[in-house]
């Protein structure tokens, strides 16, 4: 599995799966990773690489599935001694944007990685995706926010990653400095879905030989 993923991501585009893959690789030993509901959790489950070092993974599901994710991550970071990161989508971050104030209030050390793919990508995998034009308006619900400006409201350091190298560097730097940081990764939903579907379709688990004869 790990060899297959390594081959897949060697020349992979910067899509949602790539972000999850790189984040797990970059997490320091004994780190804590908070994962939002919907596609971030699924991308982590499918494309997070096996690790030799311990990694505590947290997630919760609010009333609407994505409520309070940033708040929970801030709480995890306060209780955890090591590096803490949050993998979150644009819609979930918009729902809990006010929680960014906890960075200063709690003096938390938290790295937030937001995947902005233009709305709720999980619905692209359901039959409702073919129901245009109402699909884009009522299901994807693109926030359309300026994350740099939003982070500025709360005096949060923000950076943008467009390549794997930029993301890896931004993650390393964020883990080495105090405070709450926001890393913005903008991806294309159609490209992300195509990569995910192809990668999972081509995966063939190793067959183990049965003992006896």
Short mmCIF file of C-alpha atoms in Angstrom, two decimals:
data_model
loop_
_atom_site.label_atom_id
_atom_site.label_comp_id
_atom_site.label_asym_id
_atom_site.label_seq_id
_atom_site.Cartn_x
_atom_site.Cartn_y
_atom_site.Cartn_z
CA UNK A 1 0.00 0.00 0.00
CA UNK A 2 2.72 2.48 0.97
CA UNK A 3 4.74 1.69 -2.18
CA UNK A 4 1.65 2.13 -4.33
CA UNK A 5 0.86 5.50 -2.75
CA UNK A 6 4.46 6.64 -3.14
CA UNK A 7 4.28 5.90 -6.87
CA UNK A 8 0.89 7.63 -7.22
CA UNK A 9 2.01 10.82 -5.51
CA UNK A 10 5.44 11.08 -7.12
CA UNK A 11 4.00 13.21 -9.93
CA UNK A 12 0.53 13.84 -8.53
CA UNK A 13 -1.26 17.15 -9.12
CA UNK A 14 -1.96 19.43 -6.18
CA UNK A 15 -5.37 18.01 -5.28
CA UNK A 16 -7.19 17.25 -2.04
CA UNK A 17 -5.64 13.79 -1.72
CA UNK A 18 -2.15 15.26 -2.14
CA UNK A 19 -2.73 17.67 0.72
CA UNK A 20 -3.82 14.88 3.08
CA UNK A 21 -0.89 12.73 1.97
CA UNK A 22 1.70 15.48 2.52
CA UNK A 23 0.23 16.56 5.85
CA UNK A 24 0.50 13.09 7.36
CA UNK A 25 4.07 12.80 6.09
CA UNK A 26 5.01 16.18 7.57
CA UNK A 27 3.49 15.69 11.02
CA UNK A 28 6.23 15.52 13.69
CA UNK A 29 6.46 12.48 15.98
CA UNK A 30 3.80 12.44 18.71
CA UNK A 31 1.80 15.06 16.82
CA UNK A 32 -1.96 15.54 16.95
CA UNK A 33 -4.06 15.81 13.79
CA UNK A 34 -7.63 17.09 13.83
CA UNK A 35 -9.58 16.17 10.69
CA UNK A 36 -12.81 17.75 9.56
CA UNK A 37 -15.83 15.74 8.46
CA UNK A 38 -16.79 15.09 4.84
CA UNK A 39 -13.97 14.78 2.30
CA UNK A 40 -10.93 15.65 4.51
CA UNK A 41 -11.61 12.58 6.65
CA UNK A 42 -12.07 10.39 3.59
CA UNK A 43 -8.93 11.70 1.91
CA UNK A 44 -6.91 11.02 5.05
CA UNK A 45 -8.31 7.51 5.36
CA UNK A 46 -7.51 6.67 1.75
CA UNK A 47 -4.22 8.48 1.20
CA UNK A 48 -2.57 9.01 4.56
CA UNK A 49 0.71 7.08 4.56
CA UNK A 50 1.57 4.49 7.23
CA UNK A 51 3.84 5.97 9.90
CA UNK A 52 6.41 4.56 12.24
CA UNK A 53 5.87 7.41 14.71
CA UNK A 54 2.72 7.81 16.77
CA UNK A 55 0.08 10.24 15.52
CA UNK A 56 -3.07 11.03 17.47
CA UNK A 57 -6.02 11.66 15.14
CA UNK A 58 -9.15 13.50 16.25
CA UNK A 59 -12.46 14.25 14.57
CA UNK A 60 -15.96 15.19 15.58
CA UNK A 61 -19.26 15.63 13.84
CA UNK A 62 -21.34 18.66 14.70
CA UNK A 63 -25.08 19.05 14.35
CA UNK A 64 -24.71 19.85 10.65
CA UNK A 65 -21.65 17.67 10.22
CA UNK A 66 -19.12 20.51 10.07
CA UNK A 67 -19.88 22.72 13.06
CA UNK A 68 -17.22 23.66 15.59
CA UNK A 69 -14.26 22.00 13.87
CA UNK A 70 -11.83 24.88 14.44
CA UNK A 71 -12.97 25.19 18.06
CA UNK A 72 -12.32 21.51 18.67
CA UNK A 73 -8.89 21.74 17.05
CA UNK A 74 -8.02 24.70 19.27
CA UNK A 75 -8.99 22.66 22.32
CA UNK A 76 -6.86 19.73 21.15
CA UNK A 77 -3.87 22.02 20.65
CA UNK A 78 -4.17 23.41 24.17
CA UNK A 79 -4.32 19.94 25.72
CA UNK A 80 -1.57 18.49 23.51
CA UNK A 81 2.12 19.11 24.14
CA UNK A 82 3.33 18.41 20.61
CA UNK A 83 2.56 19.86 17.20
CA UNK A 84 -1.13 20.10 16.33
CA UNK A 85 -2.63 20.51 12.87
CA UNK A 86 -6.13 20.75 11.42
CA UNK A 87 -7.13 19.54 7.95
CA UNK A 88 -10.34 21.30 6.98
CA UNK A 89 -12.40 22.25 3.94
CA UNK A 90 -13.51 25.74 2.99
CA UNK A 91 -17.16 25.27 3.95
CA UNK A 92 -16.33 23.92 7.42
CA UNK A 93 -13.86 26.74 8.05
CA UNK A 94 -16.46 29.31 7.02
CA UNK A 95 -18.92 27.75 9.49
CA UNK A 96 -16.51 28.21 12.40
CA UNK A 97 -14.58 31.26 11.25
CA UNK A 98 -15.11 33.10 14.53
CA UNK A 99 -13.13 30.42 16.36
CA UNK A 100 -9.96 31.84 14.83
CA UNK A 101 -10.01 34.34 17.68
CA UNK A 102 -9.06 31.46 19.98
CA UNK A 103 -5.55 31.65 18.61
CA UNK A 104 -4.84 34.77 20.61
CA UNK A 105 -7.21 34.09 23.50
CA UNK A 106 -5.79 30.65 24.25
CA UNK A 107 -2.26 31.30 22.96
CA UNK A 108 -2.62 28.09 21.03
CA UNK A 109 -0.08 26.58 18.67
CA UNK A 110 -2.16 25.26 15.79
CA UNK A 111 -1.54 24.84 12.08
CA UNK A 112 -4.74 25.01 10.02
CA UNK A 113 -4.59 23.63 6.48
CA UNK A 114 -7.68 24.64 4.52
CA UNK A 115 -8.42 22.96 1.20
CA UNK A 116 -10.45 25.44 -0.83
CA UNK A 117 -11.96 23.46 -3.71
CA UNK A 118 -14.89 25.73 -4.40
CA UNK A 119 -17.45 24.20 -2.07
CA UNK A 120 -18.57 20.89 -0.60
CA UNK A 121 -16.76 18.32 -2.73
CA UNK A 122 -18.40 15.29 -1.13
CA UNK A 123 -21.55 15.90 -3.17
CA UNK A 124 -19.57 15.41 -6.38
CA UNK A 125 -19.51 11.70 -5.55
CA UNK A 126 -23.31 11.44 -5.29
CA UNK A 127 -25.98 11.18 -8.04
CA UNK A 128 -27.21 14.68 -7.18
CA UNK A 129 -24.09 16.06 -8.89
CA UNK A 130 -25.84 15.63 -12.23
CA UNK A 131 -28.73 17.87 -11.28
CA UNK A 132 -27.61 21.17 -12.75
CA UNK A 133 -27.93 24.10 -12.32
CA UNK A 134 -29.40 23.65 -8.83
CA UNK A 135 -26.50 21.43 -7.73
CA UNK A 136 -23.91 24.22 -7.61
CA UNK A 137 -26.25 26.64 -5.86
CA UNK A 138 -27.76 24.38 -3.20
CA UNK A 139 -25.20 21.62 -2.59
CA UNK A 140 -21.65 22.84 -3.18
CA UNK A 141 -22.35 26.18 -1.42
CA UNK A 142 -19.00 27.77 -2.27
CA UNK A 143 -18.07 30.25 0.51
CA UNK A 144 -16.09 32.50 -1.83
CA UNK A 145 -14.14 34.03 1.07
CA UNK A 146 -10.82 35.82 1.02
CA UNK A 147 -8.91 33.69 3.51
CA UNK A 148 -5.98 36.08 3.68
CA UNK A 149 -8.30 38.91 4.69
CA UNK A 150 -10.18 36.70 7.16
CA UNK A 151 -6.94 35.64 8.83
CA UNK A 152 -5.93 39.28 9.04
CA UNK A 153 -8.97 40.01 11.20
CA UNK A 154 -7.52 37.74 13.88
CA UNK A 155 -3.83 38.57 13.33
CA UNK A 156 -3.13 35.06 12.08
CA UNK A 157 -0.13 34.32 9.90
CA UNK A 158 -1.30 33.03 6.52
CA UNK A 159 0.49 31.43 3.59
CA UNK A 160 -0.58 29.88 0.29
CA UNK A 161 0.76 26.61 -1.10
CA UNK A 162 0.40 25.74 -4.78
CA UNK A 163 2.89 22.86 -4.96
CA UNK A 164 3.90 19.92 -2.78
CA UNK A 165 7.24 21.59 -2.06
CA UNK A 166 5.55 24.81 -0.94
CA UNK A 167 3.14 22.90 1.28
CA UNK A 168 5.92 20.85 2.85
CA UNK A 169 7.95 24.00 3.57
CA UNK A 170 4.96 25.87 4.99
CA UNK A 171 4.13 22.96 7.27
CA UNK A 172 7.69 22.63 8.59
CA UNK A 173 7.89 26.34 9.28
CA UNK A 174 4.53 26.41 11.02
CA UNK A 175 5.44 23.53 13.32
CA UNK A 176 8.61 25.36 14.37
CA UNK A 177 6.90 28.62 15.36
CA UNK A 178 4.29 29.48 18.02
CA UNK A 179 0.78 30.75 17.39
CA UNK A 180 -2.08 29.85 15.08
CA UNK A 181 -1.20 29.65 11.38
CA UNK A 182 -3.35 29.24 8.28
CA UNK A 183 -2.11 27.49 5.15
CA UNK A 184 -4.41 27.89 2.15
CA UNK A 185 -4.39 25.29 -0.64
CA UNK A 186 -6.71 25.96 -3.57
CA UNK A 187 -7.60 22.89 -5.63
CA UNK A 188 -9.87 21.97 -8.52
CA UNK A 189 -12.79 19.74 -7.56
CA UNK A 190 -13.04 17.95 -10.91
CA UNK A 191 -9.32 17.24 -10.97
CA UNK A 192 -9.42 16.05 -7.36
CA UNK A 193 -12.30 13.66 -8.04
CA UNK A 194 -10.64 12.25 -11.16
CA UNK A 195 -7.37 11.61 -9.30
CA UNK A 196 -9.15 10.01 -6.34
CA UNK A 197 -11.32 7.76 -8.53
CA UNK A 198 -8.40 6.62 -10.68
CA UNK A 199 -6.04 6.01 -7.76
CA UNK A 200 -8.55 3.95 -5.81
CA UNK A 201 -9.72 2.04 -8.90
CA UNK A 202 -6.17 0.96 -9.77
CA UNK A 203 -5.25 -0.16 -6.27
CA UNK A 204 -4.74 -3.89 -5.97
CA UNK A 205 -4.06 -5.19 -2.43
CA UNK A 206 -1.42 -7.82 -2.05
CA UNK A 207 -2.79 -11.34 -1.84
CA UNK A 208 -1.47 -13.43 1.03
CA UNK A 209 -0.81 -17.11 0.48
CA UNK A 210 -2.99 -19.39 2.49
CA UNK A 211 -1.23 -21.93 4.65
CA UNK A 212 -1.92 -25.64 4.13
CA UNK A 213 -2.50 -27.47 0.93
#
